[in-house]
């Protein structure tokens, strides 16, 4: 491609991309393509800071302080396989610290399996329908899971699949919003932790959440060390008056305490350090803040905490949707609204460099590939190549392209990204990495109170 052609393509893209749904927030398109030259000018740096402020992309507020005794209890519970029906899987089996609190798989593999991360295998070839997201900066996320089905609203009300079974007595215990509630749910799932049979939890009917939570508390209460840890974490409350909400709240506290990361080059840049970003990262920031990315990825965690359809290919067991149950309607399964079909929560982007693969089902293996997906995402979806997936998933691609595209977010209409912009955006993502998030081995305890093996040690 000759140079004139390339410049033309970039200029055209600039016009195509800055069209913006929210005119009042629309950045000035003429301010867009101004790559920094050898010395980054002060005015360019200021312009990028202003663009960020205009998108509400402020520094990350520090997470709430967590009582050390509560974090200690939460750590024990998160790594202890005693919370799973057949004592063979813990929360952290799928949220491995050495894999940036994910499992580096397209789709997770639950109880009954062996191995960890990419080498984990299930004897029956079973998968969890979605990708395991990281546990970073949960205090910035009022709605958890890809479809936001565990959420705390602005009035402090909890919205979860447990409905009324999550009582006010339980929510009163929660100190960290949705992060406090999340631990209640993986333990209920047969595929993730509870198992189909072989234990007292599996024998409980699926709808009886409260019975499962009490049986888990009985299991924990049988271990004297847990009674001590719980009573130290909640001074003044005897163990017998506690519910599984106390356990879940402690796990949330542990996550906030250990996986909240606010020291990235980007944060130093926002705080006034003009040299915190490389020239390439700064150029990428300007692109990101000017084109449509930041219409959705905004706020301190780079998510609007809303739900959008960005035309990601579907495969795997699915969430029981569509003609054969293998589709995943995303947020629509929570709200029942057709407008929410195929929408998923805008993914937060801090430490995203470390959390491949990407998307609600891990459809895209590398970061540049996911960003490139936004360029003509309709064509990308239609030509999705399942041979990049692991063999057991290759035959499970759902041919729902027309339905997905019929509801694709209109923000993506006409988006074409020249390769050079994709590169710049990918480079910008590296400015969102806190170096400490690369080294999380220290968060793994040497042992857990049940004495069961600790994965990843
Ligand atoms: C079998 C693997 C597996 C196990 C075990 C597991 N998770 Fe997850 N986790 C996932 C997957 C997959 C998702 C995404 C599910 C979805 O969105 O529907 C998830 C989502 C989450 C999220 C939401 C993050 C976000 O950004 O929304 C949190 C928090 C979390 N898990 C914590 C836990 C805790 C606490 C436990 C133990 C009680 C646990 N997980 C056990 C795989 C697992
Ligand atoms: C219309 C809203 C919207 C726009 C515009 C948008 N995104 Fe996204 N982004 C999302 C949603 C929603 C997801 C999750 C989609 C899914 O899993 O199905 C996502 C996922 C991602 C991911 C994967 C993160 C992960 O951990 O899985 C990256 C990276 C990303 N977006 C970067 C960008 C960049 C760069 C741009 C601009 C070119 C952009 N996004 C534009 C809404 C948007």
Short mmCIF file of N, CA and C in Angstrom, two decimals, residues 15 21 59-60 69 73 82 152 154 170 185 221 259 268 295 364 367 374-375 383 389 406 428 433:
data_model
loop_
_atom_site.label_atom_id
_atom_site.label_comp_id
_atom_site.label_asym_id
_atom_site.label_seq_id
_atom_site.Cartn_x
_atom_site.Cartn_y
_atom_site.Cartn_z
N UNK A 15 -12.98 10.16 10.23
CA UNK A 15 -14.33 10.67 10.04
C UNK A 15 -15.34 9.61 10.44
N UNK A 21 -22.78 8.95 19.20
CA UNK A 21 -24.19 8.94 19.56
C UNK A 21 -24.54 10.11 20.47
N UNK A 59 -8.93 8.85 37.99
CA UNK A 59 -8.15 7.83 38.70
C UNK A 59 -9.08 6.88 39.46
N UNK A 60 -8.59 5.70 39.68
CA UNK A 60 -9.36 4.67 40.36
C UNK A 60 -9.43 5.01 41.85
N UNK A 69 -8.31 -9.58 59.62
CA UNK A 69 -8.89 -10.88 60.00
C UNK A 69 -9.96 -11.32 59.01
N UNK A 73 -9.77 -14.72 56.56
CA UNK A 73 -10.85 -15.70 56.40
C UNK A 73 -11.22 -15.85 54.93
N UNK A 82 -13.11 -27.23 50.29
CA UNK A 82 -14.20 -27.69 51.16
C UNK A 82 -15.53 -27.06 50.73
N UNK A 152 -25.57 -4.69 42.92
CA UNK A 152 -26.12 -3.82 43.95
C UNK A 152 -26.44 -2.48 43.29
N UNK A 154 -27.95 1.65 43.11
CA UNK A 154 -27.53 2.89 43.77
C UNK A 154 -28.19 3.07 45.13
N UNK A 170 -29.08 -11.38 55.60
CA UNK A 170 -27.83 -11.71 54.90
C UNK A 170 -27.22 -10.46 54.27
N UNK A 185 -22.88 -17.77 44.87
CA UNK A 185 -23.44 -18.42 43.68
C UNK A 185 -22.64 -19.57 43.07
N UNK A 221 -18.28 -25.27 60.05
CA UNK A 221 -18.33 -25.27 61.52
C UNK A 221 -17.71 -26.53 62.11
N UNK A 259 -6.65 -7.77 45.18
CA UNK A 259 -6.69 -7.66 43.72
C UNK A 259 -7.17 -6.28 43.23
N UNK A 268 -0.50 7.22 36.85
CA UNK A 268 0.56 8.22 37.08
C UNK A 268 0.40 9.38 36.10
N UNK A 295 -16.90 5.51 24.30
CA UNK A 295 -18.34 5.69 24.53
C UNK A 295 -18.85 4.59 25.46
N UNK A 364 -11.85 -14.79 21.44
CA UNK A 364 -10.70 -14.25 20.74
C UNK A 364 -9.48 -14.35 21.64
N UNK A 367 -5.15 -10.01 22.45
CA UNK A 367 -5.70 -8.67 22.67
C UNK A 367 -5.82 -7.89 21.37
N UNK A 374 -13.34 -5.16 16.25
CA UNK A 374 -14.27 -4.03 16.13
C UNK A 374 -14.30 -3.46 14.71
N UNK A 375 -13.25 -3.74 13.93
CA UNK A 375 -13.22 -3.24 12.56
C UNK A 375 -14.08 -4.16 11.70
N UNK A 383 -17.16 -14.49 9.59
CA UNK A 383 -16.02 -15.31 9.15
C UNK A 383 -15.25 -15.88 10.34
N UNK A 389 -10.01 -22.59 18.24
CA UNK A 389 -10.46 -23.03 19.56
C UNK A 389 -9.90 -24.41 19.86
N UNK A 406 -28.48 -8.41 14.01
CA UNK A 406 -29.70 -7.61 14.00
C UNK A 406 -29.78 -6.73 15.24
N UNK A 428 -1.89 1.14 23.81
CA UNK A 428 -2.47 1.89 24.93
C UNK A 428 -2.89 0.94 26.06
N UNK A 433 -1.75 -1.60 32.81
CA UNK A 433 -1.28 -2.74 33.61
C UNK A 433 -0.54 -2.25 34.84
#
